Coordinates of C-alpha atoms in Angstrom, one line a residue:
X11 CA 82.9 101.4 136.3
X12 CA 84.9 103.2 138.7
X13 CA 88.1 101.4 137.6
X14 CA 87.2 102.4 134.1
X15 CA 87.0 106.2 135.2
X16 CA 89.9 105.9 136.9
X17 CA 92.1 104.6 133.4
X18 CA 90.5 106.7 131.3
X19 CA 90.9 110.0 133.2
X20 CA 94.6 109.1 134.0
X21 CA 95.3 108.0 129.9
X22 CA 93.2 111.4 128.9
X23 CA 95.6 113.8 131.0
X24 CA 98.4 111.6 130.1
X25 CA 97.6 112.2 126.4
X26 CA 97.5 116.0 126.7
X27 CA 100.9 116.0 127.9
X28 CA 102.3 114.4 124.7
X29 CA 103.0 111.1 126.3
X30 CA 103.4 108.4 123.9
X31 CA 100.3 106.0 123.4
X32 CA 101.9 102.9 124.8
X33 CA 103.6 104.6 127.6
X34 CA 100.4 106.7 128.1
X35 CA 98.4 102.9 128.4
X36 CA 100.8 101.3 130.6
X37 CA 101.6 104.0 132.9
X38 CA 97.5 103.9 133.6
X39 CA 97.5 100.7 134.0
X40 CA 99.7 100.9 136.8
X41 CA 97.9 103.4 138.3
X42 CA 94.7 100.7 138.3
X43 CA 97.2 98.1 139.7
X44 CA 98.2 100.2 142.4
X45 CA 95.1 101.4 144.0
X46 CA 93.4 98.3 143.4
X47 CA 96.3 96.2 145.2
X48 CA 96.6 93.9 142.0
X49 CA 99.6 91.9 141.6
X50 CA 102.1 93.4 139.3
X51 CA 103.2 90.1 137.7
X52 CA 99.5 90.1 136.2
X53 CA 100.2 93.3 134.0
X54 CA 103.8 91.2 132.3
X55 CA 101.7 88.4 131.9
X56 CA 98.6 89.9 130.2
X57 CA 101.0 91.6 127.9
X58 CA 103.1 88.4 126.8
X59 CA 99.6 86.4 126.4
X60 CA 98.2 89.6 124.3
X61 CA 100.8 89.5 121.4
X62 CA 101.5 85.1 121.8
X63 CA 99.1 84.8 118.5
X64 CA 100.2 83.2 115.4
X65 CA 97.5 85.7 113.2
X66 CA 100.0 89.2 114.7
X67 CA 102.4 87.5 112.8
X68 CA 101.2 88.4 109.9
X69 CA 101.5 92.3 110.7
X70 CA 105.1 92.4 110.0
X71 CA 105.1 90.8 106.9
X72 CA 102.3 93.3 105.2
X73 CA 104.6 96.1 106.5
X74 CA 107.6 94.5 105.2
X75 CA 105.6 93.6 101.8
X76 CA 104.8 97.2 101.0
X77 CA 108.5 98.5 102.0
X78 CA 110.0 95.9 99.5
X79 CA 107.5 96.8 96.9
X80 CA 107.7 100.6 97.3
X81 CA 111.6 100.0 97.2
X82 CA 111.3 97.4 94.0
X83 CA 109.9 100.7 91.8
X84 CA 106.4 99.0 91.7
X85 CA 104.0 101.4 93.2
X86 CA 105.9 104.0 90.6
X87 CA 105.2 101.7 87.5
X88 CA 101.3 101.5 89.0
X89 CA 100.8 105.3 89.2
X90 CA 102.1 105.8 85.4
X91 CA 99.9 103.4 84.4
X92 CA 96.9 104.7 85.9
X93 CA 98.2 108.3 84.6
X94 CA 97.9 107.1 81.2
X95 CA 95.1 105.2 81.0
X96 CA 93.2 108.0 82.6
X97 CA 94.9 110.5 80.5
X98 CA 91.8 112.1 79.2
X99 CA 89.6 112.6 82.0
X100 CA 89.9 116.0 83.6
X101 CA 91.9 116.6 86.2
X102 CA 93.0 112.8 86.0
X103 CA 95.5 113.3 88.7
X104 CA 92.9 113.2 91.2
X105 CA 91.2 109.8 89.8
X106 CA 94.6 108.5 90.0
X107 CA 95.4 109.4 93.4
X108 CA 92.1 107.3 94.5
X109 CA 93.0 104.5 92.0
X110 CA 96.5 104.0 93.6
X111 CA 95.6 104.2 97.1
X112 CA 92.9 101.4 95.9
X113 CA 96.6 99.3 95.1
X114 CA 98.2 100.2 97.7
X115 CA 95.4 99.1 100.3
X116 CA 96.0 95.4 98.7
X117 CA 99.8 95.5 99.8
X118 CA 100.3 97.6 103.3
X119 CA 97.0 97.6 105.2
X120 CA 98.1 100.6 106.6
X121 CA 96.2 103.9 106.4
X122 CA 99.2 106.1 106.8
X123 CA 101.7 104.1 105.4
X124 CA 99.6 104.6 102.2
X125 CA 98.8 108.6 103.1
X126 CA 103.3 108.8 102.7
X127 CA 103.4 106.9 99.9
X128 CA 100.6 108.2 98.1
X129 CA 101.0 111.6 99.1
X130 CA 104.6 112.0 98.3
X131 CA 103.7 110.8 94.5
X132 CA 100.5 112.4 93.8
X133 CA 99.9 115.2 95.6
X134 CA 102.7 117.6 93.4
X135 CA 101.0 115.8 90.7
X136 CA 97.6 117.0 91.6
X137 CA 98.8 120.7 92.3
X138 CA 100.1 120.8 88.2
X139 CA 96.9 119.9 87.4
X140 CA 95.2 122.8 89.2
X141 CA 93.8 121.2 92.3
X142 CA 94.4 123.6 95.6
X143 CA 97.5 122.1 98.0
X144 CA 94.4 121.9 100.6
X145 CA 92.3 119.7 98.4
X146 CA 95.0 117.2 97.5
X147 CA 96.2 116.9 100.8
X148 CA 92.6 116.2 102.0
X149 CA 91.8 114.2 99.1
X150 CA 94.8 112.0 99.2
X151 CA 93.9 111.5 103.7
X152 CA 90.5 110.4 102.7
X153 CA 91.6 107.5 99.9
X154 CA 94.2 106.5 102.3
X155 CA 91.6 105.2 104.7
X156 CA 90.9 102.8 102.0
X157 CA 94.1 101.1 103.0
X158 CA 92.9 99.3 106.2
X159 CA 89.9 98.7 104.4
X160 CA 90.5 96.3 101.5
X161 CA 92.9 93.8 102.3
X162 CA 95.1 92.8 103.9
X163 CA 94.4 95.0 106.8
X164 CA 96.2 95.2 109.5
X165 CA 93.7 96.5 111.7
X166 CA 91.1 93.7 110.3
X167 CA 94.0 91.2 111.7
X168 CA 94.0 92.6 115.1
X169 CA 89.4 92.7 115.1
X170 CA 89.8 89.2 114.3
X171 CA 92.1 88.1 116.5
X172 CA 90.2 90.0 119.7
X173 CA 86.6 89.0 119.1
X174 CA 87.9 85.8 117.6
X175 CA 86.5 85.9 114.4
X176 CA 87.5 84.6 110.9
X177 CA 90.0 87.0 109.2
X178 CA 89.5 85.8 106.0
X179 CA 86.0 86.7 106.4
X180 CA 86.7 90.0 107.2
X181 CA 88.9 90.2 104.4
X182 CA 86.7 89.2 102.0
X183 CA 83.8 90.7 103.3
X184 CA 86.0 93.9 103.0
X185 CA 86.2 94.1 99.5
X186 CA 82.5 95.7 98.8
X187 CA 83.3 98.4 101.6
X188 CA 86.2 100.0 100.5
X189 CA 85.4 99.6 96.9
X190 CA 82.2 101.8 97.9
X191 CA 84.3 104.2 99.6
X192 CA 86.7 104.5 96.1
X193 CA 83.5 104.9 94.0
X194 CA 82.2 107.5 96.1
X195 CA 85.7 109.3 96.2
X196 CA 86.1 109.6 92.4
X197 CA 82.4 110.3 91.9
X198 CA 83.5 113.3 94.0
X199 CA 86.9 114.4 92.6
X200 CA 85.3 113.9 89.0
X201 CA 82.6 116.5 89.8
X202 CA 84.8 118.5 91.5
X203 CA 87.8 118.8 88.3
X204 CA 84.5 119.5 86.0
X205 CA 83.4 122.4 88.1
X206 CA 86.4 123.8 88.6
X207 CA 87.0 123.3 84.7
X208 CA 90.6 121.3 85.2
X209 CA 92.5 120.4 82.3
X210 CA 93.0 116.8 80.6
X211 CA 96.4 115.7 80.4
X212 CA 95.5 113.6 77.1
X213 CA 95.8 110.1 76.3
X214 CA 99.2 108.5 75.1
X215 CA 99.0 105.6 72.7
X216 CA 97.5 102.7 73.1
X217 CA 101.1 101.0 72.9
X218 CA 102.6 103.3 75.5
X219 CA 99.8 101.4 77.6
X220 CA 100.5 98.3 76.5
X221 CA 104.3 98.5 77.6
X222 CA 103.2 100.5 80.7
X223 CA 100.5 97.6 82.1
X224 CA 103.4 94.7 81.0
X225 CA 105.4 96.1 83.0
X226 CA 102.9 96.2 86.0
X227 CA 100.8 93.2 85.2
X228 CA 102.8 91.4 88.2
X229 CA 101.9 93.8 90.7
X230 CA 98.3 94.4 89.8
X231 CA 98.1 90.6 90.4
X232 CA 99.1 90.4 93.8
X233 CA 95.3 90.8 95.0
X234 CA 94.4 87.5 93.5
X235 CA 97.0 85.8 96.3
X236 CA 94.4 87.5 98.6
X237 CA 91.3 86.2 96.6
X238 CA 92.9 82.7 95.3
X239 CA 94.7 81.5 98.8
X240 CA 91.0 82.6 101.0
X241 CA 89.0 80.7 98.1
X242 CA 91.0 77.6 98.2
X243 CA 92.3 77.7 101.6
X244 CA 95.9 77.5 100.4
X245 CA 97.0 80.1 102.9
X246 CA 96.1 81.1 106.4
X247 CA 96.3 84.7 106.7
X248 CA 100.1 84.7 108.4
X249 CA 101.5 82.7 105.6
X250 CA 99.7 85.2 103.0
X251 CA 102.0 87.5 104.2
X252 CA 104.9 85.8 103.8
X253 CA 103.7 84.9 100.4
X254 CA 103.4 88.4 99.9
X255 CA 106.6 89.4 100.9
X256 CA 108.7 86.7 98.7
X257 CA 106.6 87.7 95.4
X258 CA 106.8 91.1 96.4
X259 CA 110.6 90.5 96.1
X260 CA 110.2 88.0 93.1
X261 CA 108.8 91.3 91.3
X262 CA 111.7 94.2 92.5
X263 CA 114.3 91.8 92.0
X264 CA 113.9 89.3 88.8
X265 CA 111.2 90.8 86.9
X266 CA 111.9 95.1 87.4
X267 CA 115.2 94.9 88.7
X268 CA 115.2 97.6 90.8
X269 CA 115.5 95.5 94.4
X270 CA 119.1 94.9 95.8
X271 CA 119.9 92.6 98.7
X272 CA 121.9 95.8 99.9
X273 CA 118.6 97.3 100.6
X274 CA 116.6 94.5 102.7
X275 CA 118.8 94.9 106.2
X276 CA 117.0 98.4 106.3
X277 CA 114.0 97.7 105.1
X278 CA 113.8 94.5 107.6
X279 CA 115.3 97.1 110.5
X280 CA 112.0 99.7 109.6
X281 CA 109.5 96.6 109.4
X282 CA 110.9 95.7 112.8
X283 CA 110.6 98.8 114.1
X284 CA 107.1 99.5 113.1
X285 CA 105.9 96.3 113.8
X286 CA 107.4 96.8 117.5
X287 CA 105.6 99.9 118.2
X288 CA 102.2 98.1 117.2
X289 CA 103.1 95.1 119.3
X290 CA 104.1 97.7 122.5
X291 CA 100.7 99.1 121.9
X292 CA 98.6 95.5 121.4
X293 CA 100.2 93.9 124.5
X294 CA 99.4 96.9 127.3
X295 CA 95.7 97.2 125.2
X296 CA 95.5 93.5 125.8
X297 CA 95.7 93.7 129.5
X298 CA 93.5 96.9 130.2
X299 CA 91.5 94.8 128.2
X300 CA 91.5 92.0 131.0
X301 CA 91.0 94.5 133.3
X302 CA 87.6 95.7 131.9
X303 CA 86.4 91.9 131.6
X304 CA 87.4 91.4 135.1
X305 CA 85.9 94.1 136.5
X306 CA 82.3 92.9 134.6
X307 CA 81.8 96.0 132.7
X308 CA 80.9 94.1 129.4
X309 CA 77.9 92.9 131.6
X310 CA 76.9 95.9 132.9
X311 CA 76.7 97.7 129.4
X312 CA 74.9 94.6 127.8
X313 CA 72.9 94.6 130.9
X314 CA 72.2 98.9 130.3
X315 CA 71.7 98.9 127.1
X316 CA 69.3 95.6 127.4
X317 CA 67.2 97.8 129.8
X318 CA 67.2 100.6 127.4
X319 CA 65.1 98.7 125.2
X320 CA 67.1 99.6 121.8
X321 CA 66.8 97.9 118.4
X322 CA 69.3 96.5 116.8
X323 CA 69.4 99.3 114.6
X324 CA 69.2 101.7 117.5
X325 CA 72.4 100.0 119.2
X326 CA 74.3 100.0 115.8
X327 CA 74.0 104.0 115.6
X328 CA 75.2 103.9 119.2
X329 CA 78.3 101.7 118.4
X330 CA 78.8 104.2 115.6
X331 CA 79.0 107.3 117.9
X332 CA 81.1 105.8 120.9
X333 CA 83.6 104.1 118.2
X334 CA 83.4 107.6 115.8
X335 CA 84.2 109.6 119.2
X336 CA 86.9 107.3 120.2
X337 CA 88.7 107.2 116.7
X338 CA 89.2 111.0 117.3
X339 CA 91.3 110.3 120.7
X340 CA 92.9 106.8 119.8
X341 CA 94.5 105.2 117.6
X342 CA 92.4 101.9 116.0
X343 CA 94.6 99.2 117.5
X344 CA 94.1 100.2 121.8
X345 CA 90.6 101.6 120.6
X346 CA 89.9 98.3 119.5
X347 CA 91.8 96.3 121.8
X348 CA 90.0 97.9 124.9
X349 CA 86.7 98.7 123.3
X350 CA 85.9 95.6 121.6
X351 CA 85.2 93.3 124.7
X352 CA 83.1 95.7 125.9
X353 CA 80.5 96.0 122.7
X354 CA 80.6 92.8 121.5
X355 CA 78.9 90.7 123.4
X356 CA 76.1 93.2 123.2
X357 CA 76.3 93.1 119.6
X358 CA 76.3 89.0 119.5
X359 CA 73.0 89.7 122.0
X360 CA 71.2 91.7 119.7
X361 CA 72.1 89.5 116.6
X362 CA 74.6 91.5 114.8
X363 CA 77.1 89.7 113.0
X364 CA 80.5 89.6 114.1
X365 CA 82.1 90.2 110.7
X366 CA 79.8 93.0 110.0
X367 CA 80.4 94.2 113.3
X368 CA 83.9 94.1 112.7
X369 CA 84.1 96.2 109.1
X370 CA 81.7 98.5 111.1
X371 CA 84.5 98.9 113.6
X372 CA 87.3 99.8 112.0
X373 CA 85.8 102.3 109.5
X374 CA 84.9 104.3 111.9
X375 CA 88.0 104.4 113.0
X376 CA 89.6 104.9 110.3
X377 CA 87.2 108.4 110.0
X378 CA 89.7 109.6 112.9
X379 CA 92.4 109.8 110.5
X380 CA 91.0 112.4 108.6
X381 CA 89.9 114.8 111.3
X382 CA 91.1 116.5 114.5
X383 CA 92.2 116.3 117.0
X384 CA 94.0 112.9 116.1
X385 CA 93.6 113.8 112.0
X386 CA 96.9 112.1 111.5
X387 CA 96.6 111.5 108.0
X388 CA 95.7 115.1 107.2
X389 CA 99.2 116.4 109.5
X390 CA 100.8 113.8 107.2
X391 CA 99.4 114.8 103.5
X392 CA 99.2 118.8 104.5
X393 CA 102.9 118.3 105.8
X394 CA 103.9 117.0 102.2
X395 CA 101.4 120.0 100.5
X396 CA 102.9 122.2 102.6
X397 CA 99.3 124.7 103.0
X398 CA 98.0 125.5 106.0
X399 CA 96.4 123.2 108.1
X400 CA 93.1 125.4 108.1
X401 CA 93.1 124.8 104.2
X402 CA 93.9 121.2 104.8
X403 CA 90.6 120.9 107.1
X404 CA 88.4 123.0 105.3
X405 CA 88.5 121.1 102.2
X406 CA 88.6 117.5 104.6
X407 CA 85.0 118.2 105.6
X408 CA 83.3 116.7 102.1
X409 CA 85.6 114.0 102.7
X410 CA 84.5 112.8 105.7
X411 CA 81.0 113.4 104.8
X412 CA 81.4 110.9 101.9
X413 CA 82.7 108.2 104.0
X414 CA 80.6 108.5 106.6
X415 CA 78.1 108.1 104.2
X416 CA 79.5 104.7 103.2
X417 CA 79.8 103.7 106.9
X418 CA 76.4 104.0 107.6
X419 CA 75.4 101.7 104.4
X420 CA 77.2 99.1 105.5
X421 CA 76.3 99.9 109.0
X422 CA 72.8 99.3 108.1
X423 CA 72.8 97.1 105.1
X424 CA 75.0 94.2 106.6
X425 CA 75.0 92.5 103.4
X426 CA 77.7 95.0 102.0
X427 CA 79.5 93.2 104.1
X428 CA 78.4 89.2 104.1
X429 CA 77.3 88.8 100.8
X430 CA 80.8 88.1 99.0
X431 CA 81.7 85.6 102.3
X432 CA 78.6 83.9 102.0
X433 CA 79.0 84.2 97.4
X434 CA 82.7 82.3 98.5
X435 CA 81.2 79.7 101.2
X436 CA 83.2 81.3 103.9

């Protein structure tokens, strides 16, 4: 336990002082190696081992899925569609700004990858239709975190491969979550555009819809990859990605027309890039990982909170609050990296289900997105409103409310989560 001070008192001040996560991890970790008189070899080889996983492989292709399809003019054609079918509704733009995040959580499994994307599309949208900067911005955060949610999710990827657990599971099992969490959002935003009295946009013709969903009928399918490859095993959950990025291309460039070869040097450059700073992070997690299994403390909290006589409802709230607290000082992949080994085989011990364990996990996570101090989708969406943060904040804290709601349904009704897995014989 002393070890465990020790890292996270040196990360903590380390953090403060703007270091970047990675760096902020390793630089710890060294600390732990020196004044425990560990070999330094161990921390190079923990790190290799930590990323040496055929499932990681499948983070760069989502990222480089959603760049190709962002650059291919599809998200564009989904938005327009979604505009005009919900022409009619008050304050639509809202409803919309839910509905494509909802997309976009089947291509990029990233939370703020989605926030940019959607953002930069909806949120001028919103403001025309009389929604405050601060509410878009917040609104916008909140169905971003829908993104590592349904899948594919990249964070769902890294769970799985930790706690060793069945990724298509938690991709399936995902579906009911964040489809809860998109429900509850437009529930919200609907109320919201009626009692603020926002204006309809009006309907176009029913052949301006037509020509609007023919044209993005091939993106809307991509989900079924997800469903049809998990159903019938055609896929593991790598080669879904690369699936997704060749009919992601298939779409842009012989069906839209819009992707150019010129393009995919960069785009493969900015997939590499990203997919290098998850990696950095994932391999120093992985071995202050090893050094909290080594030093026993999984035991010693199964062992405490054993002798503290909690239900299993009772240890599922405290999971809740330690992961909620974390989210707001880490980001999900060395929160879950570290954390993970420690709460797991507690939760196996009091019969919680690993894949429910695991949709429980990253939500909460994902909550830490959408409020300070980390709040990164909020700097993200209030940097593209352009309102002041204290707006941005303000009108985050119904938000948050609504998906913490959600997290503790499917805390404490596991069957949000298993009863589409168990529906496909997964």
């Amino acid at each position: 336990m002393i070890m465990l001070l020790v890292l996270s008192v040196a990360f903590l001040v380390l953090a403060l002082l703007a270091v970047p996560v990675a760096v902020a991890l390793g630089l710890s970790a060294l600390l732990v190696i020196a004044i425990w008189g560990m070999p330094g070899f161990i921390l190079a080889q923990k790190m290799v081992n930590g990323i040496d996983s055929f499932p990681l492989l499948a983070v760069p292709f989502f990222i480089l899925a959603a760049a190709v399809m962002n650059s291919g003019g599809i998200t564009t054609r989904v938005v327009d569609l979604f505009s005009s079918m919900l022409g009619r509704i008050r304050g639509s733009s809202g409803v919309v700004n839910v509905g494509t995040n909802v997309f976009l959580a089947g291509i990029s499994g990233s939370s703020v990858a989605d926030a940019s994307a959607s953002g930069a599309l909806l949120i001028p949208e919103m403001r025309k239709d009389g929604y405050s900067g601060g509410f878009a911005a917040a609104l916008t955060a909140g169905a971003a975190v829908i993104g590592p949610i349904i899948p594919p999710s990249i964070p769902l990827v890294i769970y799985g491969v930790i706690a060793q657990v069945s990724i298509t599971k938690l991709f399936v099992g995902a579906y009911i979550p964040g489809i809860l969490i998109a429900l509850a959002l437009i529930a919200y935003v609907t109320s919201y555009a009626r009692r603020h009295q926002l204006p309809a946009r009006g309907r176009p013709s029913w052949g301006v819809i037509g020509r609007q969903f023919k044209g993005s009928a091939w993106a809307l399918s991509m989900p079924l990859l997800l469903v049809v490859g998990a159903k019938g095993g055609l896929f593991t959950v790598t080669e879904l990605g690369a699936v997704l990025v060749l009919y992601a291309i298939f779409i842009g460039w012989v069906i839209h027309r819009e992707f150019s070869w010129r393009q995919l040097p960069e785009l493969l450059t900015d997939a590499g890039l990203q997919t290098a700073n998850i990696m950095l992070v994932v391999a120093v997690s992985s071995f202050i990982a090893y050094l909290v299994v080594v030093h026993g403390i999984p035991a010693d909290i199964q062992s405490l909170l054993h002798n503290a006589d909690l239900s299993p409802w009772e240890f599922l709230l405290l999971v809740n609050v330690v992961f909620l607290v974390a989210g707001m000082f880490l980001d999900s992949t060395p929160a879950t990296i570290i954390l993970v080994p420690i709460f797991l085989p507690a939760a196996k011990s009091f019969g919680v289900d690993p894949t429910h364990f695991g949709l429980v996990i990253v939500l909460n996570l994902m909550v830490g997105l959408i409020h300070p101090p980390l709040g990164l989708n909020l700097l993200i969406t209030q940097s593209i409103a352009k309102v002041p943060m204290r707006e941005v904040i303000w009108a985050s804290l119904p938000v948050v409310a609504i998906i913490l709601a959600v997290l503790l349904i499917i805390t404490f009704v596991p069957q949000t989560v298993l009863w589409l897995p168990g529906v496909m014989g997964l």
